[in-house]
C-alpha cells in the first residue's frame, strides 16, 4: 500500500502545477496579458488558492527561475561526469544546451521573460544567478581544455565562456523561429566557432 503524501509534498506538487500552468499561459497569451484569474482558471484552482502560494505573477516568475536552477545543476553534473575529457564534456554540453534553448516552450518563455524584464528588471535576478552558475562551470571547463592543450589566448576563459553561451543561445533562438529542430549543420558550425573561441 502506497503511503499518503505529506502536506509538504502536496503543497509542493500544487505549487509546481500552478507554475507549469502559468508558464503555459505566459507562452500562449504573453506575460502582460495573462492575469492571475487566467492562471487559476487554467489550473483548475480558486483565485484564493493561487494567492496562498504566490502573491502575484512576479513571484511565479521567481519560482520558474528556482525550478530552472535544477536544470542548471544537471549541466554542472555533466561537466563533472566528463571532467577528465574536457572535449567530450564541451561536446555533450553543446548538444544538451542547444536542445534546451531551441525547445519551443523554453524559447517562447525566454522571450516573454525578457520582454517583461524591460518593464520590471527585478524579475531577472533569479535567471541571472542561474546564468552565472552556468558560466562558472563552463569557464572552468574551458580552462581545463586550454590547460590540456597548453593553449594560450588573448581571450580570457570567462570571456570565452560568455561567447560560447551567447552562440548556443543565439543558434537555439534562430532554430526556434525557423520552427525546426537543431540540424547537423548547426552542430558543425557551433563546433567550429566554439573550437576557435576555446583554443
PDB file of N, CA and C in Angstrom, residues 44-132:
ATOM      1  N   UNK A  44      -7.355  25.063 -12.661  1.00  0.00           N
ATOM      2  CA  UNK A  44      -8.461  24.385 -12.002  1.00  0.00           C
ATOM      3  C   UNK A  44      -8.469  24.584 -10.498  1.00  0.00           C
ATOM      4  N   UNK A  45      -7.978  25.762 -10.049  1.00  0.00           N
ATOM      5  CA  UNK A  45      -7.970  26.075  -8.626  1.00  0.00           C
ATOM      6  C   UNK A  45      -8.626  27.433  -8.411  1.00  0.00           C
ATOM      7  N   UNK A  46      -8.942  27.724  -7.171  1.00  0.00           N
ATOM      8  CA  UNK A  46      -9.578  29.008  -6.874  1.00  0.00           C
ATOM      9  C   UNK A  46      -8.544  30.130  -6.908  1.00  0.00           C
ATOM     10  N   UNK A  47      -9.040  31.347  -7.069  1.00  0.00           N
ATOM     11  CA  UNK A  47      -8.164  32.515  -7.067  1.00  0.00           C
ATOM     12  C   UNK A  47      -7.436  32.617  -5.726  1.00  0.00           C
ATOM     13  N   UNK A  48      -8.170  32.336  -4.652  1.00  0.00           N
ATOM     14  CA  UNK A  48      -7.580  32.383  -3.314  1.00  0.00           C
ATOM     15  C   UNK A  48      -6.450  31.378  -3.157  1.00  0.00           C
ATOM     16  N   UNK A  49      -6.611  30.220  -3.789  1.00  0.00           N
ATOM     17  CA  UNK A  49      -5.583  29.183  -3.707  1.00  0.00           C
ATOM     18  C   UNK A  49      -4.296  29.650  -4.362  1.00  0.00           C
ATOM     19  N   UNK A  50      -4.431  30.339  -5.499  1.00  0.00           N
ATOM     20  CA  UNK A  50      -3.247  30.889  -6.170  1.00  0.00           C
ATOM     21  C   UNK A  50      -2.532  31.848  -5.230  1.00  0.00           C
ATOM     22  N   UNK A  51      -3.299  32.768  -4.619  1.00  0.00           N
ATOM     23  CA  UNK A  51      -2.696  33.770  -3.748  1.00  0.00           C
ATOM     24  C   UNK A  51      -2.123  33.167  -2.472  1.00  0.00           C
ATOM     25  N   UNK A  52      -2.587  31.987  -2.087  1.00  0.00           N
ATOM     26  CA  UNK A  52      -1.998  31.292  -0.937  1.00  0.00           C
ATOM     27  C   UNK A  52      -0.558  30.890  -1.229  1.00  0.00           C
ATOM     28  N   UNK A  53      -0.281  30.657  -2.508  1.00  0.00           N
ATOM     29  CA  UNK A  53       1.051  30.205  -2.915  1.00  0.00           C
ATOM     30  C   UNK A  53       1.909  31.337  -3.461  1.00  0.00           C
ATOM     31  N   UNK A  54       1.290  32.251  -4.216  1.00  0.00           N
ATOM     32  CA  UNK A  54       2.051  33.318  -4.877  1.00  0.00           C
ATOM     33  C   UNK A  54       1.302  34.648  -4.781  1.00  0.00           C
ATOM     34  N   UNK A  55       1.936  35.687  -4.233  1.00  0.00           N
ATOM     35  CA  UNK A  55       1.293  36.999  -4.145  1.00  0.00           C
ATOM     36  C   UNK A  55       0.961  37.616  -5.499  1.00  0.00           C
ATOM     37  N   UNK A  56       1.728  37.222  -6.547  1.00  0.00           N
ATOM     38  CA  UNK A  56       1.482  37.789  -7.872  1.00  0.00           C
ATOM     39  C   UNK A  56       2.303  37.086  -8.938  1.00  0.00           C
ATOM     40  N   UNK A  57       2.234  37.599 -10.152  1.00  0.00           N
ATOM     41  CA  UNK A  57       2.921  36.963 -11.281  1.00  0.00           C
ATOM     42  C   UNK A  57       4.443  37.051 -11.148  1.00  0.00           C
ATOM     43  N   UNK A  58       4.930  38.130 -10.559  1.00  0.00           N
ATOM     44  CA  UNK A  58       6.375  38.281 -10.390  1.00  0.00           C
ATOM     45  C   UNK A  58       6.942  37.143  -9.558  1.00  0.00           C
ATOM     46  N   UNK A  59       6.200  36.742  -8.518  1.00  0.00           N
ATOM     47  CA  UNK A  59       6.654  35.639  -7.660  1.00  0.00           C
ATOM     48  C   UNK A  59       6.602  34.296  -8.396  1.00  0.00           C
ATOM     49  N   UNK A  60       5.670  34.178  -9.337  1.00  0.00           N
ATOM     50  CA  UNK A  60       5.608  32.952 -10.153  1.00  0.00           C
ATOM     51  C   UNK A  60       6.841  32.880 -11.051  1.00  0.00           C
ATOM     52  N   UNK A  61       7.241  34.013 -11.622  1.00  0.00           N
ATOM     53  CA  UNK A  61       8.441  34.060 -12.445  1.00  0.00           C
ATOM     54  C   UNK A  61       9.664  33.671 -11.608  1.00  0.00           C
ATOM     55  N   UNK A  62       9.712  34.158 -10.362  1.00  0.00           N
ATOM     56  CA  UNK A  62      10.827  33.812  -9.469  1.00  0.00           C
ATOM     57  C   UNK A  62      10.870  32.309  -9.219  1.00  0.00           C
ATOM     58  N   UNK A  63       9.698  31.686  -9.106  1.00  0.00           N
ATOM     59  CA  UNK A  63       9.631  30.240  -8.898  1.00  0.00           C
ATOM     60  C   UNK A  63      10.088  29.495 -10.155  1.00  0.00           C
ATOM     61  N   UNK A  64       9.765  30.029 -11.323  1.00  0.00           N
ATOM     62  CA  UNK A  64      10.238  29.423 -12.575  1.00  0.00           C
ATOM     63  C   UNK A  64      11.766  29.442 -12.593  1.00  0.00           C
ATOM     64  N   UNK A  65      12.356  30.548 -12.142  1.00  0.00           N
ATOM     65  CA  UNK A  65      13.821  30.642 -12.085  1.00  0.00           C
ATOM     66  C   UNK A  65      14.388  29.612 -11.107  1.00  0.00           C
ATOM     67  N   UNK A  66      13.691  29.395  -9.988  1.00  0.00           N
ATOM     68  CA  UNK A  66      14.161  28.410  -8.995  1.00  0.00           C
ATOM     69  C   UNK A  66      14.136  27.005  -9.584  1.00  0.00           C
ATOM     70  N   UNK A  67      13.083  26.692 -10.341  1.00  0.00           N
ATOM     71  CA  UNK A  67      12.986  25.377 -10.967  1.00  0.00           C
ATOM     72  C   UNK A  67      14.041  25.219 -12.070  1.00  0.00           C
ATOM     73  N   UNK A  68      14.343  26.322 -12.754  1.00  0.00           N
ATOM     74  CA  UNK A  68      15.366  26.290 -13.791  1.00  0.00           C
ATOM     75  C   UNK A  68      16.730  25.973 -13.194  1.00  0.00           C
ATOM     76  N   UNK A  69      16.933  26.387 -11.943  1.00  0.00           N
ATOM     77  CA  UNK A  69      18.218  26.151 -11.277  1.00  0.00           C
ATOM     78  C   UNK A  69      18.544  24.662 -11.206  1.00  0.00           C
ATOM     79  N   UNK A  70      17.518  23.827 -11.076  1.00  0.00           N
ATOM     80  CA  UNK A  70      17.737  22.373 -11.025  1.00  0.00           C
ATOM     81  C   UNK A  70      18.294  21.878 -12.351  1.00  0.00           C
ATOM     82  N   UNK A  71      17.821  22.474 -13.440  1.00  0.00           N
ATOM     83  CA  UNK A  71      18.322  22.104 -14.766  1.00  0.00           C
ATOM     84  C   UNK A  71      19.774  22.543 -14.938  1.00  0.00           C
ATOM     85  N   UNK A  72      20.107  23.710 -14.391  1.00  0.00           N
ATOM     86  CA  UNK A  72      21.488  24.204 -14.440  1.00  0.00           C
ATOM     87  C   UNK A  72      22.401  23.255 -13.677  1.00  0.00           C
ATOM     88  N   UNK A  73      21.914  22.737 -12.544  1.00  0.00           N
ATOM     89  CA  UNK A  73      22.704  21.781 -11.765  1.00  0.00           C
ATOM     90  C   UNK A  73      22.990  20.520 -12.571  1.00  0.00           C
ATOM     91  N   UNK A  74      22.042  20.140 -13.436  1.00  0.00           N
ATOM     92  CA  UNK A  74      22.237  18.953 -14.281  1.00  0.00           C
ATOM     93  C   UNK A  74      23.381  19.192 -15.269  1.00  0.00           C
ATOM     94  N   UNK A  75      23.496  20.418 -15.778  1.00  0.00           N
ATOM     95  CA  UNK A  75      24.608  20.737 -16.672  1.00  0.00           C
ATOM     96  C   UNK A  75      25.928  20.685 -15.899  1.00  0.00           C
ATOM     97  N   UNK A  76      25.893  21.133 -14.637  1.00  0.00           N
ATOM     98  CA  UNK A  76      27.087  21.069 -13.794  1.00  0.00           C
ATOM     99  C   UNK A  76      27.536  19.635 -13.582  1.00  0.00           C
ATOM    100  N   UNK A  77      26.570  18.741 -13.403  1.00  0.00           N
ATOM    101  CA  UNK A  77      26.887  17.319 -13.245  1.00  0.00           C
ATOM    102  C   UNK A  77      27.531  16.769 -14.511  1.00  0.00           C
ATOM    103  N   UNK A  78      27.100  17.283 -15.654  1.00  0.00           N
ATOM    104  CA  UNK A  78      27.674  16.861 -16.934  1.00  0.00           C
ATOM    105  C   UNK A  78      29.154  17.254 -17.006  1.00  0.00           C
ATOM    106  N   UNK A  79      29.480  18.464 -16.538  1.00  0.00           N
ATOM    107  CA  UNK A  79      30.866  18.914 -16.533  1.00  0.00           C
ATOM    108  C   UNK A  79      31.720  17.984 -15.665  1.00  0.00           C
ATOM    109  N   UNK A  80      31.153  17.580 -14.517  1.00  0.00           N
ATOM    110  CA  UNK A  80      31.879  16.711 -13.592  1.00  0.00           C
ATOM    111  C   UNK A  80      32.034  15.307 -14.165  1.00  0.00           C
ATOM    112  N   UNK A  81      30.970  14.799 -14.790  1.00  0.00           N
ATOM    113  CA  UNK A  81      30.973  13.438 -15.335  1.00  0.00           C
ATOM    114  C   UNK A  81      32.079  13.246 -16.373  1.00  0.00           C
ATOM    115  N   UNK A  82      32.252  14.255 -17.221  1.00  0.00           N
ATOM    116  CA  UNK A  82      33.255  14.154 -18.282  1.00  0.00           C
ATOM    117  C   UNK A  82      34.475  15.019 -17.973  1.00  0.00           C
ATOM    118  N   UNK A  83      34.693  15.278 -16.696  1.00  0.00           N
ATOM    119  CA  UNK A  83      35.765  16.186 -16.278  1.00  0.00           C
ATOM    120  C   UNK A  83      37.147  15.819 -16.782  1.00  0.00           C
ATOM    121  N   UNK A  84      37.410  14.512 -16.946  1.00  0.00           N
ATOM    122  CA  UNK A  84      38.732  14.081 -17.404  1.00  0.00           C
ATOM    123  C   UNK A  84      38.878  14.208 -18.923  1.00  0.00           C
ATOM    124  N   UNK A  85      37.781  14.483 -19.583  1.00  0.00           N
ATOM    125  CA  UNK A  85      37.796  14.649 -21.042  1.00  0.00           C
ATOM    126  C   UNK A  85      37.038  15.935 -21.378  1.00  0.00           C
ATOM    127  N   UNK A  86      37.706  17.088 -21.247  1.00  0.00           N
ATOM    128  CA  UNK A  86      37.023  18.378 -21.461  1.00  0.00           C
ATOM    129  C   UNK A  86      36.411  18.529 -22.845  1.00  0.00           C
ATOM    130  N   UNK A  87      37.024  17.902 -23.863  1.00  0.00           N
ATOM    131  CA  UNK A  87      36.460  17.976 -25.214  1.00  0.00           C
ATOM    132  C   UNK A  87      35.086  17.306 -25.262  1.00  0.00           C
ATOM    133  N   UNK A  88      34.988  16.135 -24.645  1.00  0.00           N
ATOM    134  CA  UNK A  88      33.723  15.414 -24.628  1.00  0.00           C
ATOM    135  C   UNK A  88      32.693  16.164 -23.785  1.00  0.00           C
ATOM    136  N   UNK A  89      33.153  16.723 -22.661  1.00  0.00           N
ATOM    137  CA  UNK A  89      32.250  17.487 -21.794  1.00  0.00           C
ATOM    138  C   UNK A  89      31.658  18.669 -22.549  1.00  0.00           C
ATOM    139  N   UNK A  90      32.516  19.379 -23.290  1.00  0.00           N
ATOM    140  CA  UNK A  90      32.050  20.545 -24.050  1.00  0.00           C
ATOM    141  C   UNK A  90      31.094  20.112 -25.162  1.00  0.00           C
ATOM    142  N   UNK A  91      31.397  18.993 -25.804  1.00  0.00           N
ATOM    143  CA  UNK A  91      30.544  18.468 -26.874  1.00  0.00           C
ATOM    144  C   UNK A  91      29.164  18.093 -26.333  1.00  0.00           C
ATOM    145  N   UNK A  92      29.156  17.387 -25.200  1.00  0.00           N
ATOM    146  CA  UNK A  92      27.892  16.975 -24.600  1.00  0.00           C
ATOM    147  C   UNK A  92      27.080  18.190 -24.140  1.00  0.00           C
ATOM    148  N   UNK A  93      27.774  19.181 -23.584  1.00  0.00           N
ATOM    149  CA  UNK A  93      27.090  20.401 -23.150  1.00  0.00           C
ATOM    150  C   UNK A  93      26.482  21.130 -24.337  1.00  0.00           C
ATOM    151  N   UNK A  94      27.246  21.253 -25.417  1.00  0.00           N
ATOM    152  CA  UNK A  94      26.758  21.933 -26.618  1.00  0.00           C
ATOM    153  C   UNK A  94      25.447  21.305 -27.091  1.00  0.00           C
ATOM    154  N   UNK A  95      25.426  19.991 -27.205  1.00  0.00           N
ATOM    155  CA  UNK A  95      24.229  19.292 -27.681  1.00  0.00           C
ATOM    156  C   UNK A  95      23.049  19.502 -26.733  1.00  0.00           C
ATOM    157  N   UNK A  96      23.310  19.313 -25.437  1.00  0.00           N
ATOM    158  CA  UNK A  96      22.224  19.405 -24.451  1.00  0.00           C
ATOM    159  C   UNK A  96      21.688  20.828 -24.323  1.00  0.00           C
ATOM    160  N   UNK A  97      22.597  21.804 -24.304  1.00  0.00           N
ATOM    161  CA  UNK A  97      22.152  23.187 -24.111  1.00  0.00           C
ATOM    162  C   UNK A  97      21.445  23.720 -25.352  1.00  0.00           C
ATOM    163  N   UNK A  98      21.927  23.328 -26.541  1.00  0.00           N
ATOM    164  CA  UNK A  98      21.241  23.744 -27.769  1.00  0.00           C
ATOM    165  C   UNK A  98      19.839  23.149 -27.825  1.00  0.00           C
ATOM    166  N   UNK A  99      19.710  21.901 -27.415  1.00  0.00           N
ATOM    167  CA  UNK A  99      18.395  21.256 -27.391  1.00  0.00           C
ATOM    168  C   UNK A  99      17.451  22.003 -26.451  1.00  0.00           C
ATOM    169  N   UNK A 100      17.969  22.407 -25.293  1.00  0.00           N
ATOM    170  CA  UNK A 100      17.167  23.151 -24.317  1.00  0.00           C
ATOM    171  C   UNK A 100      16.773  24.513 -24.872  1.00  0.00           C
ATOM    172  N   UNK A 101      17.745  25.247 -25.406  1.00  0.00           N
ATOM    173  CA  UNK A 101      17.493  26.614 -25.884  1.00  0.00           C
ATOM    174  C   UNK A 101      16.537  26.664 -27.067  1.00  0.00           C
ATOM    175  N   UNK A 102      16.545  25.619 -27.894  1.00  0.00           N
ATOM    176  CA  UNK A 102      15.696  25.626 -29.091  1.00  0.00           C
ATOM    177  C   UNK A 102      14.326  24.990 -28.858  1.00  0.00           C
ATOM    178  N   UNK A 103      14.113  24.407 -27.669  1.00  0.00           N
ATOM    179  CA  UNK A 103      12.805  23.817 -27.363  1.00  0.00           C
ATOM    180  C   UNK A 103      11.755  24.923 -27.395  1.00  0.00           C
ATOM    181  N   UNK A 104      10.660  24.749 -28.136  1.00  0.00           N
ATOM    182  CA  UNK A 104       9.660  25.824 -28.280  1.00  0.00           C
ATOM    183  C   UNK A 104       9.175  26.412 -26.955  1.00  0.00           C
ATOM    184  N   UNK A 105       8.907  25.563 -25.975  1.00  0.00           N
ATOM    185  CA  UNK A 105       8.400  26.078 -24.697  1.00  0.00           C
ATOM    186  C   UNK A 105       9.454  26.935 -24.002  1.00  0.00           C
ATOM    187  N   UNK A 106      10.704  26.504 -24.032  1.00  0.00           N
ATOM    188  CA  UNK A 106      11.780  27.252 -23.386  1.00  0.00           C
ATOM    189  C   UNK A 106      12.036  28.575 -24.103  1.00  0.00           C
ATOM    190  N   UNK A 107      12.139  28.520 -25.430  1.00  0.00           N
ATOM    191  CA  UNK A 107      12.430  29.730 -26.210  1.00  0.00           C
ATOM    192  C   UNK A 107      11.316  30.763 -26.082  1.00  0.00           C
ATOM    193  N   UNK A 108      10.069  30.316 -26.186  1.00  0.00           N
ATOM    194  CA  UNK A 108       8.934  31.241 -26.098  1.00  0.00           C
ATOM    195  C   UNK A 108       8.856  31.886 -24.715  1.00  0.00           C
ATOM    196  N   UNK A 109       9.076  31.092 -23.676  1.00  0.00           N
ATOM    197  CA  UNK A 109       9.022  31.631 -22.319  1.00  0.00           C
ATOM    198  C   UNK A 109      10.179  32.596 -22.080  1.00  0.00           C
ATOM    199  N   UNK A 110      11.348  32.285 -22.627  1.00  0.00           N
ATOM    200  CA  UNK A 110      12.503  33.176 -22.502  1.00  0.00           C
ATOM    201  C   UNK A 110      12.193  34.545 -23.109  1.00  0.00           C
ATOM    202  N   UNK A 111      11.569  34.555 -24.270  1.00  0.00           N
ATOM    203  CA  UNK A 111      11.209  35.814 -24.924  1.00  0.00           C
ATOM    204  C   UNK A 111      10.225  36.616 -24.081  1.00  0.00           C
ATOM    205  N   UNK A 112       9.257  35.924 -23.491  1.00  0.00           N
ATOM    206  CA  UNK A 112       8.272  36.606 -22.648  1.00  0.00           C
ATOM    207  C   UNK A 112       8.931  37.222 -21.416  1.00  0.00           C
ATOM    208  N   UNK A 113       9.837  36.472 -20.803  1.00  0.00           N
ATOM    209  CA  UNK A 113      10.512  36.965 -19.601  1.00  0.00           C
ATOM    210  C   UNK A 113      11.417  38.151 -19.945  1.00  0.00           C
ATOM    211  N   UNK A 114      12.128  38.060 -21.074  1.00  0.00           N
ATOM    212  CA  UNK A 114      12.990  39.170 -21.487  1.00  0.00           C
ATOM    213  C   UNK A 114      12.172  40.430 -21.770  1.00  0.00           C
ATOM    214  N   UNK A 115      11.032  40.252 -22.421  1.00  0.00           N
ATOM    215  CA  UNK A 115      10.174  41.401 -22.732  1.00  0.00           C
ATOM    216  C   UNK A 115       9.661  42.054 -21.447  1.00  0.00           C
ATOM    217  N   UNK A 116       9.274  41.235 -20.481  1.00  0.00           N
ATOM    218  CA  UNK A 116       8.757  41.777 -19.227  1.00  0.00           C
ATOM    219  C   UNK A 116       9.868  42.380 -18.386  1.00  0.00           C
ATOM    220  N   UNK A 117      11.088  41.859 -18.532  1.00  0.00           N
ATOM    221  CA  UNK A 117      12.223  42.366 -17.763  1.00  0.00           C
ATOM    222  C   UNK A 117      12.527  43.821 -18.106  1.00  0.00           C
ATOM    223  N   UNK A 118      12.147  44.244 -19.306  1.00  0.00           N
ATOM    224  CA  UNK A 118      12.334  45.648 -19.692  1.00  0.00           C
ATOM    225  C   UNK A 118      11.488  46.538 -18.791  1.00  0.00           C
ATOM    226  N   UNK A 119      10.274  46.039 -18.436  1.00  0.00           N
ATOM    227  CA  UNK A 119       9.370  46.806 -17.563  1.00  0.00           C
ATOM    228  C   UNK A 119       9.707  46.595 -16.090  1.00  0.00           C
ATOM    229  N   UNK A 120      10.127  45.351 -15.753  1.00  0.00           N
ATOM    230  CA  UNK A 120      10.414  45.021 -14.355  1.00  0.00           C
ATOM    231  C   UNK A 120      11.772  44.323 -14.269  1.00  0.00           C
ATOM    232  N   UNK A 121      12.866  45.064 -14.256  1.00  0.00           N
ATOM    233  CA  UNK A 121      14.211  44.465 -14.247  1.00  0.00           C
ATOM    234  C   UNK A 121      14.433  43.491 -13.087  1.00  0.00           C
ATOM    235  N   UNK A 122      13.701  43.687 -11.977  1.00  0.00           N
ATOM    236  CA  UNK A 122      13.927  42.836 -10.800  1.00  0.00           C
ATOM    237  C   UNK A 122      13.565  41.369 -11.034  1.00  0.00           C
ATOM    238  N   UNK A 123      12.732  41.093 -12.040  1.00  0.00           N
ATOM    239  CA  UNK A 123      12.330  39.697 -12.251  1.00  0.00           C
ATOM    240  C   UNK A 123      13.458  38.853 -12.844  1.00  0.00           C
ATOM    241  N   UNK A 124      14.521  39.508 -13.305  1.00  0.00           N
ATOM    242  CA  UNK A 124      15.616  38.753 -13.928  1.00  0.00           C
ATOM    243  C   UNK A 124      16.622  38.217 -12.914  1.00  0.00           C
ATOM    244  N   UNK A 125      16.523  38.631 -11.655  1.00  0.00           N
ATOM    245  CA  UNK A 125      17.545  38.287 -10.658  1.00  0.00           C
ATOM    246  C   UNK A 125      17.835  36.788 -10.592  1.00  0.00           C
ATOM    247  N   UNK A 126      16.791  35.973 -10.445  1.00  0.00           N
ATOM    248  CA  UNK A 126      16.978  34.526 -10.337  1.00  0.00           C
ATOM    249  C   UNK A 126      17.596  33.929 -11.583  1.00  0.00           C
ATOM    250  N   UNK A 127      17.174  34.431 -12.743  1.00  0.00           N
ATOM    251  CA  UNK A 127      17.701  33.910 -14.004  1.00  0.00           C
ATOM    252  C   UNK A 127      19.171  34.295 -14.189  1.00  0.00           C
ATOM    253  N   UNK A 128      19.540  35.491 -13.726  1.00  0.00           N
ATOM    254  CA  UNK A 128      20.938  35.910 -13.823  1.00  0.00           C
ATOM    255  C   UNK A 128      21.820  35.075 -12.891  1.00  0.00           C
ATOM    256  N   UNK A 129      21.285  34.702 -11.735  1.00  0.00           N
ATOM    257  CA  UNK A 129      22.027  33.819 -10.821  1.00  0.00           C
ATOM    258  C   UNK A 129      22.255  32.461 -11.481  1.00  0.00           C
ATOM    259  N   UNK A 130      21.234  31.950 -12.156  1.00  0.00           N
ATOM    260  CA  UNK A 130      21.369  30.672 -12.855  1.00  0.00           C
ATOM    261  C   UNK A 130      22.425  30.766 -13.951  1.00  0.00           C
ATOM    262  N   UNK A 131      22.386  31.865 -14.688  1.00  0.00           N
ATOM    263  CA  UNK A 131      23.349  32.049 -15.784  1.00  0.00           C
ATOM    264  C   UNK A 131      24.772  32.153 -15.242  1.00  0.00           C
ATOM    265  N   UNK A 132      24.911  32.828 -14.122  1.00  0.00           N
ATOM    266  CA  UNK A 132      26.232  32.975 -13.500  1.00  0.00           C
ATOM    267  C   UNK A 132      26.788  31.613 -13.092  1.00  0.00           C
TER     268      UNK A 132
END
